Amino acid sequence: MYRYDEYDQSIVDARVEEFRDQVERRLSGALTEDQFKPLRLMNGLYLQLHAYMLRVAVPYGTLDSRQMRMLGHIARKYDRGYGHFTTRQNIQYNWIKLADAPDILAELATVQMHAIQTSGNCIRNISSDQFAGAAADEVADPRPWAELLRQWSTFHPEFTYLPRKFKIAVIAADEDRAAMRLHDIGIQLLTRDGVLGAKIFVGGGMGRTPMIAHEVKDFITADHLMSYLEACLRVYNRYGRRDNIYKARIKILLHEIGVDAYREQVEAEFAAIRDLGIDPPLAELERITAMFTGPDFASDAPDTVDRADPDFAVWLDQNVAAHKQPGHAIVTISLKPIGGIPGDASADQIDLVADLAERYGHDELRVTHAQNIVLPHVRKADLYVIWTALRDAGLAEANLDLISDIIACPGLDYCSLANARSIPLAQKIGERFAGRQRELGELKLKISGCINACGHHHAGHIGILGVDKKGTENYQLLLGGSGAEDVSLGKITGPGFDEDGVVDAIERVTDRYVALREADERFLDTYRRVGMQPFKEAIYG
Amino acid sequence: MVDPITVNTNAGETLLRFRDDVVHDEPAVTLDAFLGQTNATAVRLEAGDDARELLEHLGQIALVEISFPTFRDGRGYSAARILREAGFEGELRAAGDVLVDQIPHMRRCGFDSFAPEKPVDAATLTKLLALYPQPYQKAADARVPVWKLRHG
Ligand code: HEM
Ligand code: SF4
């Protein structure tokens, strides 16, 4: 894992001081709310329906047990005893007092954490594959590159007042576990002629106009990554639309001028800046990479698991993935208990997970974009004790990638922009399908409470969008989206439903799927094979 | 220069300058006017103007003023860097809705003079400018990025 040196620490400490000063100026009236807003947003502080919400960065979703415990401590001391893990691998707290925010940042800084650029029209937290460093299919660990990007983007002087927020994801495997192509910039590491480099995709995003990122550069080596990305960002900063916030994302710029014109402008900009010394030397990437060599795995760890306990065996098959090291495994801890709030974790659960990581998991944890937690490096021999501890804490739901592993935005319960509630709907769906979800197999369901698409509904195998219909909450159903390597955008089935109606409609869709499926086909594959029509007939008769 | 010198121009503006040469007193002309007449030495760029159009004339320009219609409009940061990257050494002025918390970043992008619409508190600015010990990136100022400090 990355460890701060004195430079990193002094920058994060300075940020705490700066924000303390800004909050004091706001509380004294020296700053108006309008002037304070962009400043607090760059520290992840939003004003929601009931209180301030603070979003804390978990860079590329990686943290250790000490950092995890700090997240629990903050939940206990400054919030109502829980936190909410987000689709960008961060955590947010919903009940924060403005006057406490500087102290929270100061506490975070003691464990090398911060809330820098977790909101605002700047480069946001860099996200990555939650299985990085553990997956057998990666060409390299993507996180050293993500850390390089974190440093480069932190307080970037030119790109702090972009037309709109800017999200970057880095992966290093063909299987895309980070929704890379739904980011403003998606980076995929690959090797060419033995050299590690990056393929750059630009212009993905969700929101009201979802788009899949286009390939803009087929290969760029590490020694020119920063200058190339500066060129990408500069073209956007200069020519992205600023007249309408709904058209301000980079995806709209690419859509309006075309990917070829965008690429040409980037190349011209790149030619002008590539030799100006913007790129750090390769020694810097090497310095960072050395901190990600990973734990010393026991080479003699037994590779078999006792499956005698049937409940454990179910969890093992659903939530445990193959590790690159024999005798080891990757555990995904579901934060989606049936009837719970997707992504929420109590301070006690956070502490427990931290303890497990410390005792059994080489002190590493990950947050996933599907709002779950991962123990990336555990011995197979320890799986049963881990499962037992999780079960006792209500954290052993065996539903990874099943229909109840729902991504849901905060919706009308918290969000002032919402048309409809997301959380109660997620709870109803979980309860309705709990008994037969395994029979339905992989089925990613995602809910957004309005067109802003925080809940990734465009990328759900089944997506649900909350709309306002003459003052009542209404839900549209979408089918066929995917955020993975087979990325696609869902299509609306037809007229919307009320809350119970949409749950019924999903049941008719899944019944039809079971009737139509061939062999082990996933719902998404059946949909792609037969198209929308049979499902429309099932829903609307 | 670490602390700015405050000057009042003939036009009644208050300027914060990080340069000790005399204030250029020729009025700045628009980009169109500049490109149409060859002897102007001061130009004002609106946020949407292309700074690159000035590049072949930099030798004759003493002052470029870049307008910030609202503090949210960040185009001027790129314009400033483009001019500095091309070797412009004259005065680079940020004018308009410029907030005190933005000035440190603007300094890094190459601005060395500021004409904020609303007055800027000098004590706050001094504090902010000294706050960050070192930056992570190389930009248009002389500050040494962390990676350079790490690797020499
Ligand atoms: C409750 C307060 C929230 C508000 C007011 C809010 C607002 C918004 C808005 C306005 C957008 C559209 C941005 C655009 O298209 O330019 C957006 C997108 C998004 N938000 Fe939120 N959001 C909130 C909470 C969340 C939470 C809790 C999460 C994570 C669980 C989240 C994750 C996202 C994501 C992933 C997107 C889509 C990014 C994209 O378009 O590529 N938001 N949000
Ligand atoms: S999708 Fe809409 S309702 Fe849900 S959190 Fe985002 S802005 Fe709020």
Short mmCIF file of C-alpha atoms and ligand atoms in Angstrom, two decimals, chain A residues 46-48 53 55 84-88 92 94 164-165 167 182-184 204-208 245-246 249 251 371 408-411 414-417 452-456, ligand 1:
data_model
loop_
_atom_site.label_atom_id
_atom_site.label_comp_id
_atom_site.label_asym_id
_atom_site.label_seq_id
_atom_site.Cartn_x
_atom_site.Cartn_y
_atom_site.Cartn_z
CA TYR A 46 -22.47 19.11 0.31
CA LEU A 47 -25.60 20.66 1.70
CA GLN A 48 -28.36 18.04 1.58
CA MET A 53 -22.92 15.57 3.91
CA ARG A 55 -17.61 12.64 1.39
CA HIS A 84 -22.43 5.11 3.47
CA PHE A 85 -20.02 3.60 0.94
CA THR A 86 -20.47 5.10 -2.52
CA THR A 87 -20.26 4.07 -6.15
CA ARG A 88 -16.96 5.90 -6.48
CA GLN A 92 -20.00 9.62 2.95
CA ASN A 94 -25.00 12.28 6.03
CA ARG A 164 -18.01 20.13 -14.71
CA LYS A 165 -16.74 17.37 -12.46
CA LYS A 167 -13.89 11.29 -13.08
CA LEU A 182 -18.46 5.14 -18.01
CA HIS A 183 -15.87 7.62 -16.77
CA ASP A 184 -14.79 10.95 -18.25
CA GLY A 204 -17.98 8.29 -20.90
CA GLY A 205 -20.49 9.18 -18.24
CA MET A 206 -23.97 8.69 -16.96
CA GLY A 207 -26.28 11.51 -15.98
CA ARG A 208 -29.15 12.47 -18.27
CA ILE A 245 -24.60 22.40 -16.68
CA TYR A 246 -26.38 19.46 -18.24
CA ARG A 249 -19.45 17.12 -19.21
CA LYS A 251 -18.89 13.48 -23.15
CA GLN A 371 -20.83 -0.39 -2.64
CA ALA A 408 -29.03 2.56 -5.13
CA CYS A 409 -28.55 6.30 -4.81
CA PRO A 410 -29.73 8.12 -1.64
CA GLY A 411 -32.90 9.23 -3.43
CA TYR A 414 -31.72 12.45 1.55
CA CYS A 415 -31.36 14.17 -1.76
CA SER A 416 -32.93 17.49 -2.68
CA LEU A 417 -32.86 16.70 -6.40
CA ASN A 452 -28.69 12.44 -12.64
CA ALA A 453 -28.04 8.70 -12.49
CA CYS A 454 -25.98 8.54 -9.30
CA GLY A 455 -27.26 4.97 -8.94
CA HIS A 456 -25.89 3.92 -12.38
C1 HEM C 1 -27.51 13.24 -2.09
C2 HEM C 1 -26.79 14.11 -2.68
C3 HEM C 1 -26.38 13.99 -4.11
C4 HEM C 1 -26.59 14.93 -5.05
C5 HEM C 1 -27.27 16.25 -4.87
C6 HEM C 1 -26.02 14.42 -6.28
C7 HEM C 1 -26.05 15.11 -7.47
C8 HEM C 1 -25.61 14.61 -8.67
C9 HEM C 1 -25.75 15.24 -9.93
C10 HEM C 1 -26.39 16.60 -10.15
C11 HEM C 1 -25.21 14.41 -10.86
C12 HEM C 1 -25.15 14.64 -12.37
C13 HEM C 1 -23.88 15.24 -12.70
C14 HEM C 1 -23.67 15.41 -14.16
O1 HEM C 1 -24.22 14.66 -14.98
O2 HEM C 1 -22.89 16.29 -14.50
C15 HEM C 1 -24.71 13.28 -10.18
C16 HEM C 1 -24.06 12.21 -10.78
C17 HEM C 1 -23.51 11.15 -10.10
N1 HEM C 1 -23.49 10.97 -8.74
FE1 HEM C 1 -24.49 12.07 -7.41
N2 HEM C 1 -25.48 13.21 -6.06
C18 HEM C 1 -25.68 12.89 -4.75
C19 HEM C 1 -25.28 11.74 -4.11
C20 HEM C 1 -24.53 10.74 -4.70
C21 HEM C 1 -24.12 9.54 -4.03
C22 HEM C 1 -24.44 9.17 -2.60
C23 HEM C 1 -23.40 8.83 -4.92
C24 HEM C 1 -22.75 7.49 -4.73
C25 HEM C 1 -23.38 6.49 -4.13
C26 HEM C 1 -23.36 9.58 -6.13
C27 HEM C 1 -22.70 9.17 -7.27
C28 HEM C 1 -22.86 9.76 -8.48
C29 HEM C 1 -22.44 9.17 -9.71
C30 HEM C 1 -21.70 7.85 -9.85
C31 HEM C 1 -22.87 10.03 -10.73
C32 HEM C 1 -22.76 9.80 -12.20
C33 HEM C 1 -21.51 10.28 -12.71
C34 HEM C 1 -21.57 10.39 -14.18
O3 HEM C 1 -22.49 11.02 -14.70
O4 HEM C 1 -20.66 9.88 -14.83
N3 HEM C 1 -24.05 10.74 -5.96
N4 HEM C 1 -24.95 13.42 -8.84
#
